[in-house]
Amino acid sequence: MTAHRGRGHWTTPKDIREQVRRLWQRGSVLSGLATGEPGFPKRLVLKRPTSGEMGRRFGDVQAWIASLKTLPPKHVRLEWRKVSHRSLGVNDVPSEAWVDSVEGAASLIGQRSGVRHFRELVELTRRRQPALLGWLARKPVRALKLRGDWEGLLGVVDWLQQRGRPGVYVREMDVPGVDTKFVERHRGVLAELLDRSLPESAVDRSKRGAAQFAARYGFRAKPVRVRARILDSRCALLPWADGEDGQDITLRAETFARLECPAWRAIVVENEINFLSLPLLEGTVAIFGSGYGFDELGKIPWLKACRLHYWGDIDTHGLAILDALRGVFPHAESLLMDRETLLAFRPLWVRERSQTMAELTRLTPDEWQLYDDLRRDRLGLGVRLEQERIAFGRVRAALASLPGLGLPQSKS
């Protein structure tokens, strides 16, 4: 028997199970266990033969009815109606299909253990954090995936409720089964749980995203550090100067911001080996751009007075980073991120596998045209030139062509 005729389709037992499986994935089967609201019975979609099809394909219709009867009646309840046909007489045909209970739905798709486990989560949450029952109701399938960690997650909520904004590192939180990696792994779900259960005074809602988890809930954040190389001994920040390699120093961002650096030019470099390879250059400090946001650089007063260059990969993300940097330093200039450089090293292109399509607003016309060509694949599929692939002779030439002393920003 086939249940198909043209575009028509009669609901099969497989379709019934698939409908229930979708209800499970949406959380509709389990949510009522957390809210206490009855979610059953649930009516399912039952597409059945028309009167004309019964006359033309009566054998197929009988086979279809027999297949539906294989569904366990304690899991799926079929309602019937009598259909009169001029040549076939009166026949009982399924008219509706219902699932009457959570257990029936779960049994139909092999999820009886899931129901049992979810009931355990609901009971634990009702005892410990009843305010989170609403979260369980909205995301029951996700909660089941977190079942092994749920007690630890509730422990974090308990701990913070007792301490408000604790002002300590996450490492200092003393909760059984919870360590720093546990929190890092579950920052997303913890944020959802904590936002529901903590008082407003304990949550800084201006801090968003995984990177600002600590600041949002009053933990001490890992200090942001700035790494820089002083490329001119006359701009040395330490009592001694390394004439061969320049001073390579790493300081907390707030400490770095308090320094008075006589440099009048800064080059932000994304690649560490390029950062280390930059030659000595008058009045210049190189800043390693990995590991901190541009907002921290924006807090450095003397850096705002510098002529600022950014050197990153030539791809959509590299140009997006340049655009973001100009949100903090509008006067920032790109270095070796132009079309001429890209085309000169065509044999060394690699593929950017995940391009950004963002509408960037701070690029120059030439930069924006290059960005648009890259994101639209006009130069090739996912074209990318990594900055470390540029011949160092070209790097030296580009650095040598940078303006020297005598600019308005220069310092003696």
Short mmCIF file of C-alpha atoms in Angstrom, two decimals:
data_model
loop_
_atom_site.label_atom_id
_atom_site.label_comp_id
_atom_site.label_asym_id
_atom_site.label_seq_id
_atom_site.Cartn_x
_atom_site.Cartn_y
_atom_site.Cartn_z
CA MET A 1 0.00 0.00 0.00
CA THR A 2 1.17 3.45 -0.80
CA ALA A 3 -0.17 6.44 1.09
CA HIS A 4 0.73 8.77 -1.78
CA ARG A 5 -1.34 9.94 -4.68
CA GLY A 6 0.09 12.87 -6.62
CA ARG A 7 0.74 15.51 -4.03
CA GLY A 8 -1.65 13.93 -1.50
CA HIS A 9 -0.43 12.03 1.52
CA TRP A 10 -2.29 9.95 4.08
CA THR A 11 -0.85 10.07 7.56
CA THR A 12 1.14 6.94 8.39
CA PRO A 13 2.30 5.56 11.77
CA LYS A 14 5.75 6.95 10.93
CA ASP A 15 4.19 10.40 10.42
CA ILE A 16 2.42 10.11 13.79
CA ARG A 17 5.69 9.33 15.54
CA GLU A 18 7.46 12.15 13.73
CA GLN A 19 4.79 14.63 14.87
CA VAL A 20 5.27 13.52 18.47
CA ARG A 21 9.05 13.70 18.06
CA ARG A 22 8.73 17.31 16.91
CA LEU A 23 6.53 18.08 19.90
CA TRP A 24 9.23 16.60 22.11
CA GLN A 25 11.98 18.68 20.53
CA ARG A 26 9.89 21.85 20.94
CA GLY A 27 9.41 21.02 24.62
CA SER A 28 5.66 20.68 24.31
CA VAL A 29 5.57 17.18 25.79
CA LEU A 30 7.49 17.98 28.98
CA SER A 31 6.78 21.64 29.73
CA GLY A 32 3.57 20.97 31.65
CA LEU A 33 5.47 18.84 34.17
CA ALA A 34 7.32 21.99 35.27
CA THR A 35 4.36 24.38 35.22
CA GLY A 36 1.75 21.98 36.59
CA GLU A 37 -0.54 22.94 33.74
CA PRO A 38 -2.16 20.07 31.80
CA GLY A 39 -0.70 19.87 28.33
CA PHE A 40 -2.64 16.82 27.23
CA PRO A 41 -4.49 15.45 25.39
CA LYS A 42 -2.89 16.72 22.18
CA ARG A 43 -4.55 16.34 18.83
CA LEU A 44 -2.30 15.25 15.98
CA VAL A 45 -2.64 15.97 12.28
CA LEU A 46 -4.38 13.09 10.51
CA LYS A 47 -4.61 13.35 6.74
CA ARG A 48 -7.05 10.75 5.48
CA PRO A 49 -8.50 9.59 2.16
CA THR A 50 -11.20 11.56 0.47
CA SER A 51 -14.51 9.97 -0.48
CA GLY A 52 -13.34 9.77 -4.07
CA GLU A 53 -10.09 8.04 -3.09
CA MET A 54 -12.04 5.51 -1.04
CA GLY A 55 -13.97 4.55 -4.14
CA ARG A 56 -10.97 4.37 -6.45
CA ARG A 57 -8.46 2.82 -4.03
CA PHE A 58 -10.48 0.90 -1.48
CA GLY A 59 -7.78 -1.73 -1.06
CA ASP A 60 -5.19 0.91 -0.30
CA VAL A 61 -7.56 2.52 2.18
CA GLN A 62 -8.05 -0.78 4.00
CA ALA A 63 -4.28 -1.24 4.19
CA TRP A 64 -3.90 2.31 5.50
CA ILE A 65 -6.47 1.67 8.25
CA ALA A 66 -4.72 -1.57 9.18
CA SER A 67 -1.38 0.24 9.48
CA LEU A 68 -2.85 2.83 11.88
CA LYS A 69 -4.26 0.02 14.00
CA THR A 70 -0.68 -1.12 14.65
CA LEU A 71 -0.15 1.99 16.78
CA PRO A 72 -0.41 1.05 20.48
CA PRO A 73 -3.89 2.21 21.56
CA LYS A 74 -2.62 3.17 25.02
CA HIS A 75 -0.25 5.63 23.33
CA VAL A 76 -2.34 6.89 20.40
CA ARG A 77 -6.13 7.17 20.56
CA LEU A 78 -7.90 7.01 17.22
CA GLU A 79 -11.39 8.43 16.80
CA TRP A 80 -13.54 6.98 14.08
CA ARG A 81 -16.40 8.15 11.94
CA LYS A 82 -18.77 6.28 9.69
CA VAL A 83 -18.41 7.09 6.01
CA SER A 84 -21.19 6.18 3.62
CA HIS A 85 -20.26 5.41 0.06
CA ARG A 86 -22.63 4.75 -2.80
CA SER A 87 -20.93 1.51 -3.86
CA LEU A 88 -18.97 0.57 -0.72
CA GLY A 89 -21.66 1.09 1.87
CA VAL A 90 -20.88 2.34 5.38
CA ASN A 91 -17.29 1.99 6.67
CA ASP A 92 -15.52 3.06 9.86
CA VAL A 93 -12.59 5.35 9.00
CA PRO A 94 -10.12 7.05 11.40
CA SER A 95 -11.03 10.73 11.66
CA GLU A 96 -8.76 12.03 14.46
CA ALA A 97 -5.61 10.96 16.30
CA TRP A 98 -4.80 11.96 19.88
CA VAL A 99 -2.03 11.48 22.39
CA ASP A 100 -3.60 11.62 25.84
CA SER A 101 -0.61 11.76 28.20
CA VAL A 102 3.06 12.63 28.62
CA GLU A 103 3.82 8.96 29.16
CA GLY A 104 1.96 7.96 26.01
CA ALA A 105 3.85 10.49 23.90
CA ALA A 106 7.20 9.51 25.40
CA SER A 107 6.57 5.78 24.98
CA LEU A 108 5.67 6.28 21.33
CA ILE A 109 9.12 7.73 20.57
CA GLY A 110 11.25 5.82 23.07
CA GLN A 111 11.64 8.64 25.60
CA ARG A 112 10.20 7.12 28.78
CA SER A 113 13.52 7.52 30.57
CA GLY A 114 13.58 11.17 29.47
CA VAL A 115 10.27 11.76 31.25
CA ARG A 116 11.57 10.11 34.39
CA HIS A 117 14.75 12.16 34.37
CA PHE A 118 12.85 15.40 33.74
CA ARG A 119 10.52 14.72 36.65
CA GLU A 120 13.62 14.33 38.83
CA LEU A 121 14.96 17.69 37.59
CA VAL A 122 11.61 19.35 38.30
CA GLU A 123 11.49 17.94 41.84
CA LEU A 124 15.08 18.99 42.59
CA THR A 125 14.46 22.48 41.21
CA ARG A 126 11.17 22.85 43.10
CA ARG A 127 13.03 22.16 46.35
CA ARG A 128 16.10 24.26 45.63
CA GLN A 129 15.20 27.04 43.20
CA PRO A 130 11.47 27.17 42.40
CA ALA A 131 11.99 30.42 40.48
CA LEU A 132 13.73 28.35 37.81
CA LEU A 133 10.77 26.09 37.09
CA GLY A 134 9.75 28.52 34.37
CA TRP A 135 13.13 28.03 32.68
CA LEU A 136 12.65 24.26 32.81
CA ALA A 137 9.23 24.66 31.24
CA ARG A 138 10.65 26.72 28.37
CA LYS A 139 13.70 24.56 27.71
CA PRO A 140 13.04 21.02 28.92
CA VAL A 141 15.07 19.28 26.23
CA ARG A 142 18.08 21.46 26.96
CA ALA A 143 17.62 20.77 30.67
CA LEU A 144 17.78 17.04 30.00
CA LYS A 145 21.10 17.48 28.22
CA LEU A 146 22.36 19.30 31.34
CA ARG A 147 21.02 16.66 33.71
CA GLY A 148 24.44 15.53 34.90
CA ASP A 149 25.45 19.12 35.72
CA TRP A 150 22.12 20.43 36.97
CA GLU A 151 22.90 20.11 40.68
CA GLY A 152 26.16 22.01 40.16
CA LEU A 153 24.33 24.74 38.24
CA LEU A 154 21.82 25.11 41.06
CA GLY A 155 24.76 25.21 43.48
CA VAL A 156 26.20 28.23 41.67
CA VAL A 157 22.81 29.95 41.87
CA ASP A 158 22.58 29.15 45.61
CA TRP A 159 26.08 30.47 46.24
CA LEU A 160 25.54 33.77 44.47
CA GLN A 161 22.16 34.32 46.08
CA GLN A 162 23.87 34.16 49.47
CA ARG A 163 26.72 36.51 48.54
CA GLY A 164 25.37 39.04 46.07
CA ARG A 165 28.22 40.41 43.99
CA PRO A 166 31.09 38.49 45.58
CA GLY A 167 34.12 40.41 44.30
CA VAL A 168 36.28 37.27 44.07
CA TYR A 169 37.58 35.20 41.17
CA VAL A 170 35.37 32.35 39.96
CA ARG A 171 38.16 30.03 41.14
CA GLU A 172 37.38 31.03 44.73
CA MET A 173 33.76 29.90 44.57
CA ASP A 174 33.35 26.88 46.86
CA VAL A 175 30.56 24.76 45.35
CA PRO A 176 30.76 20.95 45.28
CA GLY A 177 31.49 19.65 41.79
CA VAL A 178 32.06 23.13 40.36
CA ASP A 179 35.38 24.49 39.16
CA THR A 180 36.49 27.25 36.81
CA LYS A 181 36.17 25.06 33.71
CA PHE A 182 32.64 24.07 34.75
CA VAL A 183 31.63 27.74 34.88
CA GLU A 184 33.38 28.55 31.60
CA ARG A 185 31.63 25.63 29.90
CA HIS A 186 28.21 26.68 31.17
CA ARG A 187 28.40 30.48 31.10
CA GLY A 188 25.50 30.75 28.67
CA VAL A 189 23.00 28.69 30.66
CA LEU A 190 24.26 30.09 33.97
CA ALA A 191 23.55 33.59 32.70
CA GLU A 192 19.96 32.57 31.91
CA LEU A 193 19.49 30.98 35.33
CA LEU A 194 21.15 33.79 37.28
CA ASP A 195 19.20 36.49 35.47
CA ARG A 196 15.99 34.77 36.60
CA SER A 197 16.99 34.12 40.19
CA LEU A 198 19.22 36.98 41.39
CA PRO A 199 17.93 40.38 42.55
CA GLU A 200 18.45 43.29 40.18
CA SER A 201 21.12 44.73 42.45
CA ALA A 202 23.29 41.64 41.85
CA VAL A 203 23.25 41.82 38.04
CA ASP A 204 24.99 44.47 35.95
CA ARG A 205 22.84 44.19 32.84
CA SER A 206 25.10 46.53 30.88
CA LYS A 207 27.62 43.67 30.72
CA ARG A 208 26.64 41.16 28.06
CA GLY A 209 28.04 38.05 26.46
CA ALA A 210 30.29 35.25 27.66
CA ALA A 211 33.35 37.50 27.79
CA GLN A 212 31.64 39.75 30.37
CA PHE A 213 30.15 36.99 32.51
CA ALA A 214 32.37 37.81 35.49
CA ALA A 215 31.61 41.52 35.38
CA ARG A 216 27.86 40.91 35.00
CA TYR A 217 27.63 38.92 38.23
CA GLY A 218 30.25 40.65 40.33
CA PHE A 219 33.19 38.28 40.04
CA ARG A 220 36.68 39.64 39.64
CA ALA A 221 37.61 39.48 35.98
CA LYS A 222 40.91 38.21 34.72
CA PRO A 223 42.99 41.36 34.25
CA VAL A 224 43.34 42.61 30.70
CA ARG A 225 46.98 42.85 29.71
CA VAL A 226 48.59 44.90 26.98
CA ARG A 227 51.76 43.69 25.33
CA ALA A 228 53.95 46.23 23.57
CA ARG A 229 57.40 46.55 22.00
CA ILE A 230 59.14 49.87 22.14
CA LEU A 231 60.92 50.15 18.79
CA ASP A 232 62.89 53.33 19.58
CA SER A 233 65.29 53.38 22.57
CA ARG A 234 64.56 57.08 23.02
CA CYS A 235 60.98 56.11 23.92
CA ALA A 236 62.04 53.50 26.48
CA LEU A 237 59.59 52.93 29.33
CA LEU A 238 62.10 51.03 31.47
CA PRO A 239 65.41 52.35 32.85
CA TRP A 240 67.30 50.28 30.32
CA ALA A 241 66.75 49.72 26.61
CA ASP A 242 67.26 46.66 24.45
CA GLY A 243 68.87 48.18 21.40
CA GLU A 244 68.61 45.01 19.32
CA ASP A 245 65.00 43.93 19.78
CA GLY A 246 63.26 46.83 21.47
CA GLN A 247 61.65 46.59 24.88
CA ASP A 248 59.00 43.84 24.98
CA ILE A 249 56.75 44.49 27.99
CA THR A 250 53.37 43.21 29.18
CA LEU A 251 51.38 45.19 31.72
CA ARG A 252 47.85 45.36 33.06
CA ALA A 253 45.82 47.64 30.81
CA GLU A 254 45.19 50.17 33.59
CA THR A 255 48.93 50.29 34.41
CA PHE A 256 49.83 50.68 30.75
CA ALA A 257 47.32 53.53 30.44
CA ARG A 258 49.04 55.47 33.24
CA LEU A 259 52.43 55.41 31.54
CA GLU A 260 53.73 58.49 29.80
CA CYS A 261 55.19 57.20 26.58
CA PRO A 262 57.04 59.64 24.28
CA ALA A 263 56.21 57.57 21.18
CA TRP A 264 54.29 59.44 18.50
CA ARG A 265 53.41 56.44 16.35
CA ALA A 266 51.80 53.07 17.21
CA ILE A 267 51.36 49.96 15.08
CA VAL A 268 48.73 47.43 16.18
CA VAL A 269 49.68 43.97 14.85
CA GLU A 270 47.44 40.89 15.06
CA ASN A 271 50.07 38.22 14.40
CA GLU A 272 52.60 37.54 17.17
CA ILE A 273 55.57 36.62 14.97
CA ASN A 274 55.05 39.81 12.95
CA PHE A 275 54.83 41.75 16.22
CA LEU A 276 58.18 40.27 17.25
CA SER A 277 59.75 40.78 13.82
CA LEU A 278 59.05 44.50 13.42
CA PRO A 279 62.39 46.30 13.10
CA LEU A 280 63.46 49.26 15.22
CA LEU A 281 61.58 52.34 14.06
CA GLU A 282 61.80 55.92 15.22
CA GLY A 283 59.18 57.13 17.67
CA THR A 284 57.22 53.89 17.38
CA VAL A 285 55.58 51.43 19.74
CA ALA A 286 54.17 48.11 18.45
CA ILE A 287 51.10 46.66 20.20
CA PHE A 288 50.12 43.00 19.98
CA GLY A 289 46.45 43.08 19.08
CA SER A 290 45.54 39.61 20.37
CA GLY A 291 43.88 39.03 23.71
CA TYR A 292 42.13 42.31 24.55
CA GLY A 293 39.52 44.60 23.07
CA PHE A 294 40.07 47.95 21.47
CA ASP A 295 38.01 49.54 24.23
CA GLU A 296 40.97 48.99 26.56
CA LEU A 297 43.33 50.67 24.10
CA GLY A 298 40.90 53.57 23.95
CA LYS A 299 41.56 54.24 27.65
CA ILE A 300 45.24 55.03 26.99
CA PRO A 301 45.49 58.84 26.72
CA TRP A 302 48.89 59.04 25.03
CA LEU A 303 47.84 56.46 22.42
CA LYS A 304 45.05 58.75 21.21
CA ALA A 305 47.69 61.34 20.34
CA CYS A 306 49.72 58.86 18.27
CA ARG A 307 49.58 58.28 14.59
CA LEU A 308 48.00 54.82 14.63
CA HIS A 309 48.38 52.02 12.08
CA TYR A 310 46.63 48.65 12.02
CA TRP A 311 48.11 45.58 10.30
CA GLY A 312 45.92 42.51 10.03
CA ASP A 313 45.00 39.80 7.51
CA ILE A 314 43.50 40.84 4.21
CA ASP A 315 40.12 39.16 4.42
CA THR A 316 36.61 40.16 5.44
CA HIS A 317 37.29 39.73 9.15
CA GLY A 318 40.57 41.64 9.00
CA LEU A 319 38.81 44.62 7.42
CA ALA A 320 35.97 44.29 9.94
CA ILE A 321 38.52 44.53 12.77
CA LEU A 322 39.98 47.64 11.14
CA ASP A 323 36.46 49.08 11.02
CA ALA A 324 35.97 48.28 14.72
CA LEU A 325 39.30 49.90 15.63
CA ARG A 326 38.17 53.11 13.96
CA GLY A 327 35.18 53.08 16.27
CA VAL A 328 37.69 53.82 19.05
CA PHE A 329 40.42 55.55 17.03
CA PRO A 330 38.79 57.26 14.04
CA HIS A 331 42.19 58.35 12.74
CA ALA A 332 43.59 54.78 12.51
CA GLU A 333 45.24 53.92 9.17
CA SER A 334 45.63 50.49 7.61
CA LEU A 335 49.05 49.04 6.86
CA LEU A 336 49.64 46.47 4.10
CA MET A 337 45.90 45.80 3.83
CA ASP A 338 45.30 47.14 0.32
CA ARG A 339 44.35 45.61 -3.02
CA GLU A 340 47.87 46.04 -4.46
CA THR A 341 49.39 43.99 -1.62
CA LEU A 342 46.69 41.33 -1.95
CA LEU A 343 47.21 40.89 -5.71
CA ALA A 344 51.00 40.87 -5.37
CA PHE A 345 50.82 37.67 -3.32
CA ARG A 346 48.09 35.80 -5.18
CA PRO A 347 49.96 32.42 -5.05
CA LEU A 348 49.88 32.61 -1.23
CA TRP A 349 46.14 33.14 -0.85
CA VAL A 350 44.24 30.77 1.40
CA ARG A 351 40.51 30.38 1.93
CA GLU A 352 38.53 32.29 4.54
CA ARG A 353 35.96 29.66 5.45
CA SER A 354 33.52 31.86 7.36
CA GLN A 355 33.21 35.34 5.92
CA THR A 356 31.45 38.25 7.57
CA MET A 357 28.82 40.06 5.52
CA ALA A 358 28.43 42.99 7.94
CA GLU A 359 27.84 46.46 6.52
CA LEU A 360 30.99 48.27 7.61
CA THR A 361 30.77 52.06 7.82
CA ARG A 362 34.26 53.25 8.79
CA LEU A 363 36.35 52.02 5.86
CA THR A 364 37.78 54.35 3.24
CA PRO A 365 36.21 54.03 -0.24
CA ASP A 366 39.12 51.89 -1.49
CA GLU A 367 39.02 49.67 1.61
CA TRP A 368 35.25 49.26 1.36
CA GLN A 369 35.46 48.29 -2.31
CA LEU A 370 38.08 45.67 -1.49
CA TYR A 371 35.95 44.40 1.40
CA ASP A 372 32.86 44.20 -0.82
CA ASP A 373 34.81 42.32 -3.52
CA LEU A 374 36.03 39.85 -0.90
CA ARG A 375 32.64 39.20 0.71
CA ARG A 376 31.00 38.83 -2.72
CA ASP A 377 33.78 36.46 -3.89
CA ARG A 378 34.55 38.62 -6.92
CA LEU A 379 38.26 37.83 -6.63
CA GLY A 380 37.75 34.15 -5.92
CA LEU A 381 36.08 31.94 -3.34
CA GLY A 382 36.81 33.13 0.21
CA VAL A 383 40.03 34.93 -0.71
CA ARG A 384 42.34 35.52 2.24
CA LEU A 385 45.94 36.71 2.53
CA GLU A 386 47.35 36.10 6.00
CA GLN A 387 49.68 38.86 7.11
CA GLU A 388 52.56 36.49 7.86
CA ARG A 389 52.61 35.39 4.19
CA ILE A 390 53.65 38.83 2.97
CA ALA A 391 57.35 38.90 2.02
CA PHE A 392 59.29 40.70 4.72
CA GLY A 393 61.08 42.84 2.17
CA ARG A 394 57.71 44.39 1.35
CA VAL A 395 57.04 44.86 5.06
CA ARG A 396 60.34 46.74 5.48
CA ALA A 397 59.55 48.88 2.45
CA ALA A 398 56.10 49.74 3.80
CA LEU A 399 57.56 50.70 7.18
CA ALA A 400 60.27 52.79 5.56
CA SER A 401 57.63 54.73 3.62
CA LEU A 402 55.75 55.76 6.76
CA PRO A 403 56.00 59.47 7.52
CA GLY A 404 58.86 60.42 9.82
CA LEU A 405 59.25 63.18 12.38
CA GLY A 406 57.76 66.56 11.78
CA LEU A 407 54.11 65.50 11.85
CA PRO A 408 51.76 67.49 14.12
CA GLN A 409 51.52 64.46 16.45
CA SER A 410 55.26 64.06 16.79
CA LYS A 411 57.01 64.48 20.10
CA SER A 412 60.51 65.52 20.76
#
